[in-house]
């Protein structure tokens, strides 16, 4: 069974940076496309960034140029590098397979990111 454990969230000042990490176990990590999602209170869960098994990355327009996604094929982790955060980036962040091309796994607990002005 695939387990997803997100970490690295916290309180950050607007304009600041944060790095989120997702540890993946129980999966054929290298053969799967991965993604980060986020969900703000009362809103739907949105895809933020994706990275394919060929290391091709893609980003939602609202984070393009500010966030970066990467993966470590040896440690089986997926990272989200967040720069220039804004109040609108406050949300619970989750990693999972990229739903555009893969079946989703069970969600982890997510990691809370709160941006303060």
CSV table of N, CA, C and O in Angstrom, one decimal:
chain,number,residue,atom,x,y,z
A,1,UNK,N,0.8,-1.2,0.0
A,1,UNK,CA,0.0,0.0,0.0
A,1,UNK,C,0.9,1.2,0.0
A,1,UNK,O,1.8,1.3,0.8
A,2,UNK,N,0.5,2.2,-0.8
A,2,UNK,CA,1.3,3.4,-1.0
A,2,UNK,C,1.0,4.3,0.2
A,2,UNK,O,-0.1,4.5,0.6
A,3,UNK,N,2.1,4.8,0.8
A,3,UNK,CA,2.0,5.8,1.9
A,3,UNK,C,2.7,7.1,1.5
A,3,UNK,O,3.8,7.1,0.9
A,4,UNK,N,2.0,8.2,1.7
A,4,UNK,CA,2.4,9.5,1.4
A,4,UNK,C,2.5,10.3,2.7
A,4,UNK,O,1.5,10.5,3.4
A,5,UNK,N,3.7,10.9,3.0
A,5,UNK,CA,3.9,11.6,4.2
A,5,UNK,C,4.5,13.0,3.8
A,5,UNK,O,5.7,13.1,3.4
A,6,UNK,N,3.7,14.0,4.0
A,6,UNK,CA,4.1,15.4,3.7
A,6,UNK,C,4.7,16.1,4.9
A,6,UNK,O,4.2,15.8,6.0
A,7,UNK,N,5.6,16.9,4.7
A,7,UNK,CA,6.2,17.7,5.8
A,7,UNK,C,6.8,19.0,5.2
A,7,UNK,O,6.9,19.2,4.0
A,8,UNK,N,7.2,19.9,6.2
A,8,UNK,CA,7.9,21.1,5.8
A,8,UNK,C,7.0,22.3,5.9
A,8,UNK,O,7.5,23.4,5.7
A,9,UNK,N,5.7,22.2,6.1
A,9,UNK,CA,4.8,23.3,6.2
A,9,UNK,C,5.1,24.1,7.4
A,9,UNK,O,5.9,23.8,8.3
A,10,UNK,N,4.4,25.3,7.5
A,10,UNK,CA,4.6,26.1,8.7
A,10,UNK,C,4.1,27.5,8.4
A,10,UNK,O,3.4,27.8,7.4
A,11,UNK,N,4.5,28.4,9.3
A,11,UNK,CA,4.2,29.9,9.1
A,11,UNK,C,5.3,30.6,8.4
A,11,UNK,O,6.5,30.4,8.8
A,12,UNK,N,5.0,31.3,7.4
A,12,UNK,CA,6.0,32.0,6.6
A,12,UNK,C,5.4,33.4,6.3
A,12,UNK,O,4.2,33.6,6.0
A,13,UNK,N,6.3,34.4,6.2
A,13,UNK,CA,6.0,35.7,5.9
A,13,UNK,C,5.7,35.9,4.4
A,13,UNK,O,6.4,35.2,3.6
A,14,UNK,N,4.8,36.7,4.0
A,14,UNK,CA,4.6,37.0,2.6
A,14,UNK,C,5.9,37.4,1.9
A,14,UNK,O,6.7,38.2,2.5
A,15,UNK,N,6.2,36.8,0.8
A,15,UNK,CA,7.4,37.1,0.1
A,15,UNK,C,8.5,36.1,0.4
A,15,UNK,O,9.6,36.1,-0.2
A,16,UNK,N,8.3,35.3,1.4
A,16,UNK,CA,9.3,34.4,1.9
A,16,UNK,C,9.3,33.1,1.1
A,16,UNK,O,8.6,32.9,0.1
A,17,UNK,N,10.1,32.1,1.6
A,17,UNK,CA,10.2,30.8,0.9
A,17,UNK,C,10.0,29.7,1.9
A,17,UNK,O,10.2,29.8,3.1
A,18,UNK,N,9.7,28.5,1.3
A,18,UNK,CA,9.4,27.3,2.1
A,18,UNK,C,9.7,26.1,1.2
A,18,UNK,O,9.5,26.2,0.0
A,19,UNK,N,10.2,25.1,1.8
A,19,UNK,CA,10.4,23.8,1.0
A,19,UNK,C,9.5,22.7,1.6
A,19,UNK,O,9.7,22.4,2.8
A,20,UNK,N,8.6,22.2,0.8
A,20,UNK,CA,7.8,21.0,1.3
A,20,UNK,C,8.5,19.7,0.8
A,20,UNK,O,9.0,19.7,-0.3
A,21,UNK,N,8.3,18.7,1.5
A,21,UNK,CA,8.8,17.4,1.1
A,21,UNK,C,7.7,16.3,1.3
A,21,UNK,O,6.9,16.4,2.2
A,22,UNK,N,7.7,15.3,0.4
A,22,UNK,CA,6.8,14.2,0.5
A,22,UNK,C,7.6,12.9,0.4
A,22,UNK,O,8.3,12.7,-0.6
A,23,UNK,N,7.5,12.1,1.4
A,23,UNK,CA,8.1,10.8,1.4
A,23,UNK,C,7.1,9.8,0.9
A,23,UNK,O,6.0,9.7,1.4
A,24,UNK,N,7.5,9.0,-0.1
A,24,UNK,CA,6.7,8.0,-0.7
A,24,UNK,C,7.2,6.6,-0.5
A,24,UNK,O,8.4,6.4,-0.6
A,25,UNK,N,6.3,5.8,0.0
A,25,UNK,CA,6.7,4.4,0.2
A,25,UNK,C,5.7,3.5,-0.4
A,25,UNK,O,4.5,3.9,-0.5
A,26,UNK,N,6.1,2.3,-0.7
A,26,UNK,CA,5.1,1.3,-1.2
A,26,UNK,C,4.7,1.5,-2.6
A,26,UNK,O,3.7,1.0,-3.1
A,27,UNK,N,5.5,2.2,-3.4
A,27,UNK,CA,5.1,2.5,-4.8
A,27,UNK,C,6.3,2.3,-5.7
A,27,UNK,O,7.4,2.3,-5.3
A,28,UNK,N,6.0,2.1,-7.0
A,28,UNK,CA,7.0,2.1,-8.0
A,28,UNK,C,7.3,3.5,-8.3
A,28,UNK,O,6.9,4.0,-9.4
A,29,UNK,N,8.0,4.1,-7.4
A,29,UNK,CA,8.2,5.6,-7.5
A,29,UNK,C,8.7,6.1,-8.8
A,29,UNK,O,8.1,7.1,-9.3
A,30,UNK,N,9.6,5.4,-9.4
A,30,UNK,CA,10.3,5.9,-10.6
A,30,UNK,C,9.4,5.8,-11.8
A,30,UNK,O,9.7,6.4,-12.9
A,31,UNK,N,8.3,5.0,-11.7
A,31,UNK,CA,7.5,4.8,-12.9
A,31,UNK,C,6.2,5.6,-12.8
A,31,UNK,O,5.3,5.3,-13.6
A,32,UNK,N,6.1,6.5,-11.9
A,32,UNK,CA,4.9,7.2,-11.7
A,32,UNK,C,5.1,8.7,-11.8
A,32,UNK,O,6.2,9.2,-11.5
A,33,UNK,N,4.1,9.4,-12.3
A,33,UNK,CA,4.1,10.9,-12.4
A,33,UNK,C,3.6,11.4,-11.1
A,33,UNK,O,2.5,11.0,-10.6
A,34,UNK,N,4.3,12.4,-10.5
A,34,UNK,CA,3.9,12.9,-9.1
A,34,UNK,C,3.5,14.3,-9.2
A,34,UNK,O,3.8,15.0,-10.2
A,35,UNK,N,2.7,14.7,-8.2
A,35,UNK,CA,2.2,16.1,-8.2
A,35,UNK,C,2.0,16.6,-6.8
A,35,UNK,O,1.9,15.8,-5.8
A,36,UNK,N,2.0,17.9,-6.6
A,36,UNK,CA,1.6,18.6,-5.4
A,36,UNK,C,0.2,19.2,-5.7
A,36,UNK,O,0.0,19.8,-6.7
A,37,UNK,N,-0.6,19.2,-4.6
A,37,UNK,CA,-2.0,19.8,-4.7
A,37,UNK,C,-2.1,20.7,-3.4
A,37,UNK,O,-1.3,20.5,-2.5
A,38,UNK,N,-3.1,21.5,-3.4
A,38,UNK,CA,-3.4,22.3,-2.3
A,38,UNK,C,-4.8,22.5,-2.1
A,38,UNK,O,-5.6,22.5,-3.1
A,39,UNK,N,-5.3,22.7,-0.9
A,39,UNK,CA,-6.7,22.9,-0.6
A,39,UNK,C,-6.8,23.9,0.5
A,39,UNK,O,-6.3,23.7,1.6
A,40,UNK,N,-7.4,25.0,0.2
A,40,UNK,CA,-7.7,26.1,1.1
A,40,UNK,C,-9.1,25.8,1.7
A,40,UNK,O,-9.9,25.1,1.1
A,41,UNK,N,-9.4,26.4,2.9
A,41,UNK,CA,-10.6,26.1,3.6
A,41,UNK,C,-11.8,26.5,2.7
A,41,UNK,O,-11.9,27.6,2.1
A,42,UNK,N,-12.8,25.6,2.5
A,42,UNK,CA,-14.0,25.8,1.7
A,42,UNK,C,-13.8,25.8,0.2
A,42,UNK,O,-14.7,26.1,-0.5
A,43,UNK,N,-12.6,25.4,-0.2
A,43,UNK,CA,-12.3,25.4,-1.6
A,43,UNK,C,-11.9,23.9,-2.1
A,43,UNK,O,-11.6,23.1,-1.2
A,44,UNK,N,-12.0,23.7,-3.3
A,44,UNK,CA,-11.6,22.4,-3.9
A,44,UNK,C,-10.1,22.2,-3.9
A,44,UNK,O,-9.3,23.2,-3.8
A,45,UNK,N,-9.7,21.0,-3.9
A,45,UNK,CA,-8.3,20.7,-4.0
A,45,UNK,C,-7.8,20.9,-5.4
A,45,UNK,O,-8.4,20.4,-6.4
A,46,UNK,N,-6.7,21.7,-5.5
A,46,UNK,CA,-6.2,22.1,-6.8
A,46,UNK,C,-4.8,21.5,-7.1
A,46,UNK,O,-4.0,21.4,-6.2
A,47,UNK,N,-4.6,21.1,-8.3
A,47,UNK,CA,-3.2,20.7,-8.7
A,47,UNK,C,-2.3,21.9,-8.8
A,47,UNK,O,-2.7,22.9,-9.4
A,48,UNK,N,-1.2,21.8,-8.1
A,48,UNK,CA,-0.2,23.0,-8.1
A,48,UNK,C,0.9,22.8,-9.0
A,48,UNK,O,1.3,23.7,-9.8
A,49,UNK,N,1.5,21.6,-9.0
A,49,UNK,CA,2.7,21.3,-9.9
A,49,UNK,C,2.8,19.8,-10.1
A,49,UNK,O,2.4,19.0,-9.2
A,50,UNK,N,3.3,19.4,-11.2
A,50,UNK,CA,3.5,18.0,-11.5
A,50,UNK,C,4.9,17.8,-12.1
A,50,UNK,O,5.5,18.7,-12.6
A,51,UNK,N,5.4,16.5,-11.9
A,51,UNK,CA,6.6,16.1,-12.4
A,51,UNK,C,6.4,14.7,-13.0
A,51,UNK,O,6.0,13.8,-12.2
A,52,UNK,N,6.8,14.5,-14.2
A,52,UNK,CA,6.6,13.2,-14.8
A,52,UNK,C,7.7,12.3,-14.5
A,52,UNK,O,8.8,12.7,-14.0
A,53,UNK,N,7.6,11.0,-14.9
A,53,UNK,CA,8.6,10.0,-14.7
A,53,UNK,C,9.8,10.3,-15.6
A,53,UNK,O,10.9,9.8,-15.4
A,54,UNK,N,9.6,11.3,-16.5
A,54,UNK,CA,10.7,11.7,-17.4
A,54,UNK,C,11.3,13.1,-16.9
A,54,UNK,O,12.0,13.7,-17.7
A,55,UNK,N,10.8,13.5,-15.7
A,55,UNK,CA,11.3,14.7,-15.1
A,55,UNK,C,10.8,16.0,-15.9
A,55,UNK,O,11.4,17.0,-15.8
A,56,UNK,N,9.7,15.8,-16.6
A,56,UNK,CA,9.1,17.0,-17.2
A,56,UNK,C,8.2,17.6,-16.1
A,56,UNK,O,7.4,17.0,-15.6
A,57,UNK,N,8.3,18.9,-15.9
A,57,UNK,CA,7.5,19.6,-14.9
A,57,UNK,C,6.5,20.5,-15.5
A,57,UNK,O,6.6,21.0,-16.7
A,58,UNK,N,5.4,20.7,-14.8
A,58,UNK,CA,4.3,21.6,-15.2
A,58,UNK,C,3.8,22.3,-13.9
A,58,UNK,O,3.9,21.7,-12.8
A,59,UNK,N,3.2,23.5,-14.2
A,59,UNK,CA,2.8,24.3,-13.0
A,59,UNK,C,1.4,24.9,-13.3
A,59,UNK,O,1.1,25.3,-14.5
A,60,UNK,N,0.6,25.1,-12.3
A,60,UNK,CA,-0.6,25.9,-12.4
A,60,UNK,C,-0.2,27.3,-12.6
A,60,UNK,O,0.9,27.8,-12.1
A,61,UNK,N,-1.0,28.1,-13.3
A,61,UNK,CA,-0.7,29.5,-13.6
A,61,UNK,C,-0.4,30.3,-12.4
A,61,UNK,O,0.4,31.2,-12.3
A,62,UNK,N,-1.2,29.9,-11.3
A,62,UNK,CA,-1.1,30.8,-10.1
A,62,UNK,C,0.2,30.6,-9.3
A,62,UNK,O,0.5,31.3,-8.4
A,63,UNK,N,1.1,29.6,-9.7
A,63,UNK,CA,2.4,29.4,-9.0
A,63,UNK,C,3.5,29.5,-10.0
A,63,UNK,O,4.7,29.4,-9.6
A,64,UNK,N,3.2,29.6,-11.3
A,64,UNK,CA,4.3,29.5,-12.3
A,64,UNK,C,5.3,30.7,-12.1
A,64,UNK,O,4.9,31.8,-11.8
A,65,UNK,N,6.5,30.3,-12.1
A,65,UNK,CA,7.6,31.3,-11.9
A,65,UNK,C,7.9,31.5,-10.4
A,65,UNK,O,8.9,32.2,-10.1
A,66,UNK,N,7.2,30.9,-9.5
A,66,UNK,CA,7.4,31.1,-8.1
A,66,UNK,C,7.7,29.7,-7.4
A,66,UNK,O,8.6,29.7,-6.5
A,67,UNK,N,7.1,28.7,-7.8
A,67,UNK,CA,7.3,27.4,-7.2
A,67,UNK,C,8.0,26.5,-8.2
A,67,UNK,O,8.0,26.7,-9.4
A,68,UNK,N,8.7,25.5,-7.6
A,68,UNK,CA,9.4,24.5,-8.4
A,68,UNK,C,9.2,23.1,-7.8
A,68,UNK,O,9.2,23.0,-6.5
A,69,UNK,N,9.0,22.1,-8.6
A,69,UNK,CA,8.8,20.7,-8.1
A,69,UNK,C,10.0,19.9,-8.5
A,69,UNK,O,10.6,20.1,-9.6
A,70,UNK,N,10.4,19.0,-7.7
A,70,UNK,CA,11.6,18.1,-8.0
A,70,UNK,C,11.3,16.8,-7.3
A,70,UNK,O,10.5,16.7,-6.5
A,71,UNK,N,12.1,15.8,-7.8
A,71,UNK,CA,11.9,14.5,-7.1
A,71,UNK,C,13.3,13.9,-7.0
A,71,UNK,O,14.2,14.2,-7.7
A,72,UNK,N,13.4,13.0,-6.0
A,72,UNK,CA,14.7,12.3,-5.7
A,72,UNK,C,14.4,10.8,-5.9
A,72,UNK,O,13.7,10.2,-5.1
A,73,UNK,N,14.9,10.3,-7.0
A,73,UNK,CA,14.6,8.9,-7.4
A,73,UNK,C,15.2,7.9,-6.4
A,73,UNK,O,14.9,6.7,-6.4
A,74,UNK,N,16.2,8.3,-5.7
A,74,UNK,CA,16.9,7.4,-4.8
A,74,UNK,C,16.2,7.5,-3.4
A,74,UNK,O,16.1,6.4,-2.7
A,75,UNK,N,15.8,8.6,-2.9
A,75,UNK,CA,15.2,8.8,-1.6
A,75,UNK,C,13.7,8.6,-1.7
A,75,UNK,O,13.0,8.5,-0.7
A,76,UNK,N,13.2,8.6,-3.0
A,76,UNK,CA,11.7,8.5,-3.2
A,76,UNK,C,11.0,9.6,-2.5
A,76,UNK,O,10.0,9.4,-1.7
A,77,UNK,N,11.4,10.8,-2.7
A,77,UNK,CA,10.8,12.0,-2.2
A,77,UNK,C,10.4,12.9,-3.3
A,77,UNK,O,11.1,12.9,-4.4
A,78,UNK,N,9.4,13.7,-3.1
A,78,UNK,CA,9.0,14.8,-4.0
A,78,UNK,C,9.0,16.1,-3.2
A,78,UNK,O,8.4,16.1,-2.2
A,79,UNK,N,9.7,17.1,-3.8
A,79,UNK,CA,9.8,18.4,-3.1
A,79,UNK,C,9.0,19.5,-3.8
A,79,UNK,O,8.9,19.4,-5.0
A,80,UNK,N,8.6,20.4,-3.1
A,80,UNK,CA,8.0,21.6,-3.7
A,80,UNK,C,8.7,22.8,-3.1
A,80,UNK,O,8.6,23.1,-1.9
A,81,UNK,N,9.4,23.5,-3.9
A,81,UNK,CA,10.1,24.7,-3.5
A,81,UNK,C,9.2,25.9,-3.8
A,81,UNK,O,8.9,26.2,-4.9
A,82,UNK,N,8.9,26.6,-2.7
A,82,UNK,CA,7.9,27.7,-2.7
A,82,UNK,C,8.7,29.0,-2.5
A,82,UNK,O,9.3,29.2,-1.5
A,83,UNK,N,8.6,29.9,-3.4
A,83,UNK,CA,9.3,31.2,-3.3
A,83,UNK,C,8.3,32.3,-3.6
A,83,UNK,O,7.3,32.1,-4.3
A,84,UNK,N,8.5,33.5,-3.0
A,84,UNK,CA,7.6,34.6,-3.2
A,84,UNK,C,6.2,34.3,-2.8
A,84,UNK,O,5.3,34.6,-3.6
A,85,UNK,N,6.0,33.6,-1.7
A,85,UNK,CA,4.7,33.2,-1.3
A,85,UNK,C,3.8,34.4,-1.0
A,85,UNK,O,4.2,35.5,-0.6
A,86,UNK,N,2.5,34.2,-1.3
A,86,UNK,CA,1.5,35.3,-1.1
A,86,UNK,C,0.4,34.7,-0.1
A,86,UNK,O,0.4,33.5,0.2
A,87,UNK,N,-0.4,35.6,0.4
A,87,UNK,CA,-1.5,35.2,1.3
A,87,UNK,C,-2.3,34.1,0.7
A,87,UNK,O,-2.8,33.2,1.4
A,88,UNK,N,-2.5,34.2,-0.7
A,88,UNK,CA,-3.3,33.2,-1.4
A,88,UNK,C,-2.7,31.8,-1.4
A,88,UNK,O,-3.4,30.8,-1.8
A,89,UNK,N,-1.4,31.7,-1.0
A,89,UNK,CA,-0.8,30.4,-1.0
A,89,UNK,C,-1.1,29.6,0.3
A,89,UNK,O,-0.7,28.4,0.4
A,90,UNK,N,-1.7,30.2,1.2
A,90,UNK,CA,-2.1,29.5,2.4
A,90,UNK,C,-3.1,28.4,2.1
A,90,UNK,O,-4.1,28.6,1.5
A,91,UNK,N,-2.7,27.2,2.6
A,91,UNK,CA,-3.5,26.0,2.3
A,91,UNK,C,-2.9,24.8,2.9
A,91,UNK,O,-1.7,24.9,3.4
A,92,UNK,N,-3.6,23.7,2.9
A,92,UNK,CA,-3.0,22.4,3.2
A,92,UNK,C,-2.4,21.9,1.9
A,92,UNK,O,-3.2,21.8,0.9
A,93,UNK,N,-1.2,21.5,1.9
A,93,UNK,CA,-0.5,21.0,0.7
A,93,UNK,C,-0.4,19.4,0.8
A,93,UNK,O,0.0,18.9,1.8
A,94,UNK,N,-0.7,18.8,-0.3
A,94,UNK,CA,-0.7,17.3,-0.4
A,94,UNK,C,0.1,16.9,-1.6
A,94,UNK,O,0.1,17.6,-2.6
A,95,UNK,N,0.8,15.8,-1.5
A,95,UNK,CA,1.4,15.2,-2.7
A,95,UNK,C,0.6,13.9,-3.0
A,95,UNK,O,-0.1,13.3,-2.2
A,96,UNK,N,0.6,13.5,-4.3
A,96,UNK,CA,0.0,12.4,-4.7
A,96,UNK,C,0.4,12.1,-6.1
A,96,UNK,O,1.2,12.9,-6.7
A,97,UNK,N,-0.1,11.1,-6.8
A,97,UNK,CA,0.2,10.9,-8.2
A,97,UNK,C,-0.4,12.0,-9.0
A,97,UNK,O,-1.4,12.7,-8.5
A,98,UNK,N,0.1,12.3,-10.2
A,98,UNK,CA,-0.5,13.3,-11.0
A,98,UNK,C,-1.8,12.7,-11.6
A,98,UNK,O,-1.8,11.8,-12.4
A,99,UNK,N,-2.9,13.3,-11.2
A,99,UNK,CA,-4.2,12.7,-11.6
A,99,UNK,C,-4.5,12.8,-13.0
A,99,UNK,O,-5.5,12.2,-13.5
A,100,UNK,N,-3.7,13.6,-13.8
A,100,UNK,CA,-4.0,13.7,-15.2
A,100,UNK,C,-3.6,12.5,-15.9
A,100,UNK,O,-4.1,12.2,-17.0
A,101,UNK,N,-2.7,11.7,-15.3
A,101,UNK,CA,-2.2,10.5,-16.0
A,101,UNK,C,-2.1,9.3,-15.2
A,101,UNK,O,-1.7,8.2,-15.7
A,102,UNK,N,-2.4,9.4,-13.9
A,102,UNK,CA,-2.3,8.3,-13.0
A,102,UNK,C,-3.6,8.2,-12.1
A,102,UNK,O,-4.2,9.2,-11.8
A,103,UNK,N,-3.8,7.0,-11.6
A,103,UNK,CA,-4.9,6.9,-10.6
A,103,UNK,C,-4.3,7.5,-9.3
A,103,UNK,O,-3.2,7.2,-9.0
A,104,UNK,N,-5.2,8.2,-8.6
A,104,UNK,CA,-4.7,8.7,-7.3
A,104,UNK,C,-4.6,7.7,-6.3
A,104,UNK,O,-5.3,6.7,-6.2
A,105,UNK,N,-3.6,7.9,-5.4
A,105,UNK,CA,-3.5,7.0,-4.2
A,105,UNK,C,-4.3,7.6,-3.1
A,105,UNK,O,-4.8,8.7,-3.2
A,106,UNK,N,-4.3,6.9,-2.0
A,106,UNK,CA,-5.0,7.5,-0.8
A,106,UNK,C,-4.2,8.7,-0.3
A,106,UNK,O,-3.0,8.7,-0.3
A,107,UNK,N,-4.9,9.7,0.1
A,107,UNK,CA,-4.2,11.0,0.5
A,107,UNK,C,-3.6,10.8,1.8
A,107,UNK,O,-4.0,10.1,2.7
A,108,UNK,N,-2.4,11.5,1.9
A,108,UNK,CA,-1.8,11.6,3.2
A,108,UNK,C,-2.4,12.7,4.1
A,108,UNK,O,-3.5,13.2,3.7
A,109,UNK,N,-1.8,13.1,5.2
A,109,UNK,CA,-2.4,14.1,6.1
A,109,UNK,C,-2.2,15.5,5.6
A,109,UNK,O,-2.8,16.4,6.1
A,110,UNK,N,-1.3,15.7,4.7
A,110,UNK,CA,-1.0,17.0,4.2
A,110,UNK,C,-0.1,17.8,5.1
A,110,UNK,O,0.2,17.4,6.3
A,111,UNK,N,0.3,18.9,4.7
A,111,UNK,CA,1.1,19.8,5.5
A,111,UNK,C,0.6,21.2,5.4
A,111,UNK,O,0.4,21.7,4.2
A,112,UNK,N,0.3,21.9,6.5
A,112,UNK,CA,-0.3,23.2,6.5
A,112,UNK,C,0.7,24.3,6.2
A,112,UNK,O,1.8,24.4,6.8
A,113,UNK,N,0.4,25.2,5.2
A,113,UNK,CA,1.2,26.3,5.0
A,113,UNK,C,0.4,27.6,5.2
A,113,UNK,O,-0.7,27.7,4.7
A,114,UNK,N,0.9,28.4,6.1
A,114,UNK,CA,0.2,29.6,6.4
A,114,UNK,C,1.1,30.8,6.1
A,114,UNK,O,2.2,30.9,6.6
A,115,UNK,N,0.6,31.7,5.3
A,115,UNK,CA,1.4,32.9,4.9
A,115,UNK,C,0.8,34.1,5.7
A,115,UNK,O,-0.4,34.4,5.6
A,116,UNK,N,1.7,34.8,6.4
A,116,UNK,CA,1.3,35.9,7.1
A,116,UNK,C,1.8,37.2,6.4
A,116,UNK,O,2.8,37.2,5.8
A,117,UNK,N,1.0,38.2,6.6
A,117,UNK,CA,1.3,39.5,6.0
A,117,UNK,C,2.3,40.3,6.8
A,117,UNK,O,2.6,40.0,7.9
